[in-house]
CSV table of C-alpha atoms in Angstrom, one decimal:
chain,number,residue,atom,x,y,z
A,5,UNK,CA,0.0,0.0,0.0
A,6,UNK,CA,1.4,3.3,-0.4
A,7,UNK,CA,2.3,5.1,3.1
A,8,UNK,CA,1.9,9.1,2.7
A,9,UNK,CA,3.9,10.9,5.4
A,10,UNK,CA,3.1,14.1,6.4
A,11,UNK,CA,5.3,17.1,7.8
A,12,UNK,CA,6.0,19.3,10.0
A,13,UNK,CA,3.8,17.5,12.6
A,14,UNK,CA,2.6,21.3,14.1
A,15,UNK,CA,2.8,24.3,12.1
A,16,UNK,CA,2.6,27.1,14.5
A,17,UNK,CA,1.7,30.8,12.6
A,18,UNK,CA,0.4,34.0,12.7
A,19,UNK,CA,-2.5,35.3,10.8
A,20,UNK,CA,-1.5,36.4,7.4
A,21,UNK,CA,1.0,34.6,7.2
A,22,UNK,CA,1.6,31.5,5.0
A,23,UNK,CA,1.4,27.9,5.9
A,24,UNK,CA,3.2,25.3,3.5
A,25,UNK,CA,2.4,21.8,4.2
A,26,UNK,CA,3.8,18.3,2.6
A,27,UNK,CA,2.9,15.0,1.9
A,28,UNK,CA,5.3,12.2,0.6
A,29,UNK,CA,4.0,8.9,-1.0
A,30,UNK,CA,5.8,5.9,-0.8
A,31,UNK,CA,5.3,5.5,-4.4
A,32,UNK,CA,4.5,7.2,-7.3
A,33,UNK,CA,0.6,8.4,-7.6
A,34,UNK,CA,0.6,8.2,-11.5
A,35,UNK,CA,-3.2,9.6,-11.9
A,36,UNK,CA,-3.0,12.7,-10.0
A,37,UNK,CA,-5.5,11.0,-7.2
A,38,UNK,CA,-4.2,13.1,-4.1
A,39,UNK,CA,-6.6,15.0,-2.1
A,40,UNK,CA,-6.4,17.3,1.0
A,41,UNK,CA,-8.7,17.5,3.6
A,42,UNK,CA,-9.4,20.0,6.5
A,43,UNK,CA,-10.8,18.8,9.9
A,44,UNK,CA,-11.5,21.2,12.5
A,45,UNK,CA,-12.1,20.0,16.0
A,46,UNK,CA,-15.3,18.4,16.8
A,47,UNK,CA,-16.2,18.3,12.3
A,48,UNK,CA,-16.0,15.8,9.7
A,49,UNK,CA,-13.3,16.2,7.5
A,50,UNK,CA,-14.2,18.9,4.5
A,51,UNK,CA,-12.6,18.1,1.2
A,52,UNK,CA,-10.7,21.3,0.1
A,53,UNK,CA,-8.4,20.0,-2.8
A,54,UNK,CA,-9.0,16.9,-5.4
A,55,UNK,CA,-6.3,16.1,-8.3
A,56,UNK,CA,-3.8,17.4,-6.9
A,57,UNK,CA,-4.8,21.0,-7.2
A,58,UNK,CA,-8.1,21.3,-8.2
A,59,UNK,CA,-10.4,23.3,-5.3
A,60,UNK,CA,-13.2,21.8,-3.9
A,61,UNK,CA,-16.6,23.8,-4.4
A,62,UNK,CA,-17.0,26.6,-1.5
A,63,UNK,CA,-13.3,26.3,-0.6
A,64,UNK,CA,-11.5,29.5,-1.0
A,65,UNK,CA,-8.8,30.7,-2.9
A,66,UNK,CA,-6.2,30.8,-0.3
A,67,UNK,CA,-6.1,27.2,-0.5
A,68,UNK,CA,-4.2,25.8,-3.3
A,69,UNK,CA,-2.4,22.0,-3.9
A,70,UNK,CA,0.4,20.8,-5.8
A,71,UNK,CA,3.1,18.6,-6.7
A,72,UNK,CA,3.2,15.2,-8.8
A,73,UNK,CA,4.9,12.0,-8.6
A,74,UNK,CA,5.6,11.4,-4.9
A,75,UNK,CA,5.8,14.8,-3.2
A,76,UNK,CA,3.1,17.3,-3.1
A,77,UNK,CA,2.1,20.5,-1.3
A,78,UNK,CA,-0.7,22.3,0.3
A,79,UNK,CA,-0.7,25.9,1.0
A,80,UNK,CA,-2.3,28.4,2.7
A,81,UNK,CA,-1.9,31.9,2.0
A,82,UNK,CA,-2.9,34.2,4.3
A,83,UNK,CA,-3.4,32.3,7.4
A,84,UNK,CA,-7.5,33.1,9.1
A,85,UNK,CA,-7.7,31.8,12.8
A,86,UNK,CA,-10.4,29.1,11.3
A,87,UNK,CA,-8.2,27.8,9.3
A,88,UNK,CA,-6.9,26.0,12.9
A,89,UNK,CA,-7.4,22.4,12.1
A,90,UNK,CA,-5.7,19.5,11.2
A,91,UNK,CA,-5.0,18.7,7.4
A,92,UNK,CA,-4.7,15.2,6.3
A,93,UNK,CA,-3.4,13.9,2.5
A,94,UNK,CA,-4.9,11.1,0.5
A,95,UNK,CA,-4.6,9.1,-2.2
A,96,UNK,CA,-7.2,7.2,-4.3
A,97,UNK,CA,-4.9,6.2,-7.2
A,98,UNK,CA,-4.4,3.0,-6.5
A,99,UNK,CA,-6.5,0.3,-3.7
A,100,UNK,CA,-6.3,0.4,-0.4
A,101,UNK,CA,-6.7,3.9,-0.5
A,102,UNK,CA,-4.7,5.7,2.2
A,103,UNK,CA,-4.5,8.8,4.2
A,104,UNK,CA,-1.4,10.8,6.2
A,105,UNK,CA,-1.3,11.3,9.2
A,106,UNK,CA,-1.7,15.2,9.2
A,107,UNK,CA,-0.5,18.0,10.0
A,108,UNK,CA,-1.8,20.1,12.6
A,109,UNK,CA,-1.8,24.3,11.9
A,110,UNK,CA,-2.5,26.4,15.1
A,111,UNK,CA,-3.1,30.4,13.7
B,20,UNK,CA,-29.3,19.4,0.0
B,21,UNK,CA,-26.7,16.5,-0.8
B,22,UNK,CA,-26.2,14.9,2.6
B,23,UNK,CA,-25.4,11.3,4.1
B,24,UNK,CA,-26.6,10.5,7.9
B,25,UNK,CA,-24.8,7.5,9.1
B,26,UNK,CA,-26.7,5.4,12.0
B,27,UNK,CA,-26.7,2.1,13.7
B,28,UNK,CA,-23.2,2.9,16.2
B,29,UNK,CA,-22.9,1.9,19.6
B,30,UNK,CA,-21.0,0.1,22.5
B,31,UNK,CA,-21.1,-3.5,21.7
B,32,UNK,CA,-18.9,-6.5,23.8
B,33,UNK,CA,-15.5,-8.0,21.7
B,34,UNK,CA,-17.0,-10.7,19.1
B,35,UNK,CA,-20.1,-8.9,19.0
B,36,UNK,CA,-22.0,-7.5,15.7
B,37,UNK,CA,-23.3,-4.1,14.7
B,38,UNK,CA,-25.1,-3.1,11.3
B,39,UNK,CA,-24.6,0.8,10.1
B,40,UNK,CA,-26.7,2.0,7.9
B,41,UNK,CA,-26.0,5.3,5.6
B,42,UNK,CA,-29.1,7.1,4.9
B,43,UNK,CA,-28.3,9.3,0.8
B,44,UNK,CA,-30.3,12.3,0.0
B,45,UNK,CA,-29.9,15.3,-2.6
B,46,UNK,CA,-28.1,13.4,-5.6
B,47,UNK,CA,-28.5,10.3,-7.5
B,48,UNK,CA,-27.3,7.5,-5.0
B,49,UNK,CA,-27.6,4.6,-7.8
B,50,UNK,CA,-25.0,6.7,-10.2
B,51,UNK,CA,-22.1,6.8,-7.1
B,52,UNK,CA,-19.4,4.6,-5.6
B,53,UNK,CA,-19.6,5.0,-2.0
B,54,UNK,CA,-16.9,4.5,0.6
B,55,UNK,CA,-16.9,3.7,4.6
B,56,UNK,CA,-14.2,5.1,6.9
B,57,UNK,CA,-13.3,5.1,10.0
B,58,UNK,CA,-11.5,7.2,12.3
B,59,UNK,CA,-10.2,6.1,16.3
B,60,UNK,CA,-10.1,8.6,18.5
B,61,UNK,CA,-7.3,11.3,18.7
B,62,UNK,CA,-6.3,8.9,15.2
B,63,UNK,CA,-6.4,10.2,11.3
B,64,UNK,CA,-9.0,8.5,8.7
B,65,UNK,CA,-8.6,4.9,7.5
B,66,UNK,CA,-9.9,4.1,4.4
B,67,UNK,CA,-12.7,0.9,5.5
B,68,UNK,CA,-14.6,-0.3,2.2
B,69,UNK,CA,-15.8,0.7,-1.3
B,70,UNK,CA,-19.0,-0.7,-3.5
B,71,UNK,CA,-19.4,0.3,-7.0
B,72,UNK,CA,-23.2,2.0,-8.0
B,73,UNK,CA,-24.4,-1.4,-9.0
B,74,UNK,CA,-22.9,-3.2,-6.0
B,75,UNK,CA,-21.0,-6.0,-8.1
B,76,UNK,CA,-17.3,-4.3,-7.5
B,77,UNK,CA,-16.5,-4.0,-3.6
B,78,UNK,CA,-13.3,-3.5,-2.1
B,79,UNK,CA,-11.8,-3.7,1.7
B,80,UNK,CA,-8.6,-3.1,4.2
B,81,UNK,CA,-7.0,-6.3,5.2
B,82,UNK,CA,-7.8,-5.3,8.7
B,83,UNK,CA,-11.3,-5.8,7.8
B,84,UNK,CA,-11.9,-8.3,5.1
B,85,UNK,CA,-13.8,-11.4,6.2
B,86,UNK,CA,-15.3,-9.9,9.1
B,87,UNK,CA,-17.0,-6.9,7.7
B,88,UNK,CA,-19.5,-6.5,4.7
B,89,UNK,CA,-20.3,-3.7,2.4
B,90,UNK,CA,-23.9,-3.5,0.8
B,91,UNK,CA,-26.5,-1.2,-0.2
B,92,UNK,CA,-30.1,-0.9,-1.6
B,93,UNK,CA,-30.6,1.3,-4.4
B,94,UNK,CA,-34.0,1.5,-4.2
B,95,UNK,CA,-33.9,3.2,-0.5
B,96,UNK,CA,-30.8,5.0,-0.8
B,97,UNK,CA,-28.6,3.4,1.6
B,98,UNK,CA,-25.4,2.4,2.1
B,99,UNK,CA,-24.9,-0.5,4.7
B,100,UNK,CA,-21.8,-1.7,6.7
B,101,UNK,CA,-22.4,-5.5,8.4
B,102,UNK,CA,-19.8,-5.9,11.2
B,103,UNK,CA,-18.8,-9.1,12.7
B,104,UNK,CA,-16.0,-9.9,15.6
B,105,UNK,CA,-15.4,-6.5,16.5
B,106,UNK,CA,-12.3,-5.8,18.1
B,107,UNK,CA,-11.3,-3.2,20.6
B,108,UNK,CA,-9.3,-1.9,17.9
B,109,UNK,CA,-12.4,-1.0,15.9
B,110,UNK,CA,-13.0,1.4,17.9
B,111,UNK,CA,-13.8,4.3,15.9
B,112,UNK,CA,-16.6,7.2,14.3
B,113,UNK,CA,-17.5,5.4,11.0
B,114,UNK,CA,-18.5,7.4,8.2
B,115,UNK,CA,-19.8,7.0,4.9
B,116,UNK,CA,-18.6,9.0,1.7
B,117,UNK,CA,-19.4,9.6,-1.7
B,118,UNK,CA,-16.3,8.6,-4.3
B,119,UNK,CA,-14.4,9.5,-5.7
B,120,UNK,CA,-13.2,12.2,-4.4
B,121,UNK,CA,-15.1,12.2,-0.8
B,122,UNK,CA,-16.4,15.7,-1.5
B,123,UNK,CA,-19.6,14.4,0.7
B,124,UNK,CA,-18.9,13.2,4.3
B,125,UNK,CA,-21.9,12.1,7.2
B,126,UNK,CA,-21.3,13.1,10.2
B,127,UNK,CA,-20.4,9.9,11.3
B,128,UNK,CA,-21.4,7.3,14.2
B,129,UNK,CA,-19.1,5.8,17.2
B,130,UNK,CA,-19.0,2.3,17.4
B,131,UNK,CA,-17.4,1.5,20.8
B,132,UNK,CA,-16.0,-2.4,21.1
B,133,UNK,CA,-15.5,-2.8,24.8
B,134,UNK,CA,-16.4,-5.5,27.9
C-alpha cells in the first residue's frame, strides 16, 4: 500500500502569514489522485483540494495543492484563525486507498 | 441538500455484531461509488470499504476483510456496513462517503468495542 507521510507534525503561525504543508507517497501516484482535507475540531473532515490542485466547491482561494509523482504541497496563504485544524493527504490512485497522518496548523 | 446520515453505532462487547446503515439524500445514490471510513479517537482517517453503484465491485482493508461486509439498496438510498467480531481496535466514528473524491462526508457514528 502506499504510506503518505506528512510534515512538519505542528505548524505554528500567525494570521496572514503563509502555511506550507507536505505530503510524501511511498510511491509514485501516476493519476493525479491526491486529495487534501481540512478537519477542524469536533467536524467531519471537508474536502478542500481533489487532483492534486483542483479546489473543492465553496473552498477559497487561499487554499491551493500541488506537486506530482511522490511529493506534493498544500498551501495556505494568508493564514485566518479558522483555518486551525488539522489537514490530512490522500490518495485514491491505487486500492487500499490511504491517508497521512496530518499535520496540525495552530493560527 | 446533498447529505449522508450514518446510523446504527454503539457500545457492543469483543465478538459482538453491529449493522450501520447510511441514509443518501440530494443526488442520484444509484450513479455513485460510496466508501466507509473510519477514524479512532485522537487517530487520522482509515480508508474501510468501497462498492461500486451497481454493487457488483466491492473492495476492503486487510484489517477488515472477512469480518466486515459492504452492501446497499438502491432503491432506499442506503449504504450499509455488516460488522462481525469486532475488536477493541475498531474502535472508531464510521463514516460513509461519496467517491471518488469524498467531496460528501456524514457526520459519522461511534461504534465502541469494549467488555
Amino acid at each position: 500500500e502506499i504510506v503518505l507521510t506528512q510534515s512538519p507534525g505542528t505548524l505554528s503561525l500567525s494570521p496572514g502569514e503563509r502555511a506550507t504543508l507536505s505530503c510524501r507517497a511511498s510511491q509514485i501516484i501516476s493519476s493525479s489522485y491526491l486529495a487534501w482535507y481540512q478537519q477542524r475540531p469536533g467536524q467531519t473532515p471537508r474536502l478542500l483540494i481533489y487532483g492534486v490542485s483542483s479546489r473543492a466547491t465553496g473552498i477559497p482561494d487561499r487554499f491551493s495543492g500541488s506537486g506530482s509523482g511522490t511529493d506534493f504541497t498544500l498551501t495556505i496563504s494568508r493564514l485566518e484563525p479558522e483555518d486551525s485544524a488539522i489537514y490530512y493527504c490522500h490518495q485514491y490512485d491505487t486500492s487500499p486507498r490511504t491517508f497521512g497522518q496530518g499535520t496540525k496548523v495552530e493560527v | 441538500e446533498v447529505q449522508l446520515v450514518e446510523s446504527g453505532g454503539g457500545l457492543v462487547q469483543p465478538g459482538g455484531s453491529l449493522r450501520l446503515s447510511c441514509a443518501a439524500s440530494g443526488f442520484s445514490f444509484s450513479d455513485y461509488w460510496m466508501h466507509w471510513v473510519r477514524q479512532a479517537p485522537g487517530k487520522g482517517p482509515v480508508w474501510v470499504a468501497r462498492m461500486s453503484s451497481d454493487g457488483t465491485n466491492i473492495g476492503y482493508a486487510d484489517s477488515v476483510k472477512g469480518r466486515f461486509t459492504i452492501s446497499r439498496d438502491n432503491a432506499k438510498n442506503t449504504l450499509y456496513l455488516q460488522m462481525n467480531s469486532l475488536r477493541a481496535e475498531d474502535t472508531a466514528v464510521y463514516y460513509c462517503a461519496r467517491h471518488p473524491t469524498l467531496d460528501v462526508w456524514g457526520q459519522g457514528t461511534m461504534v465502541t468495542v469494549s467488555s
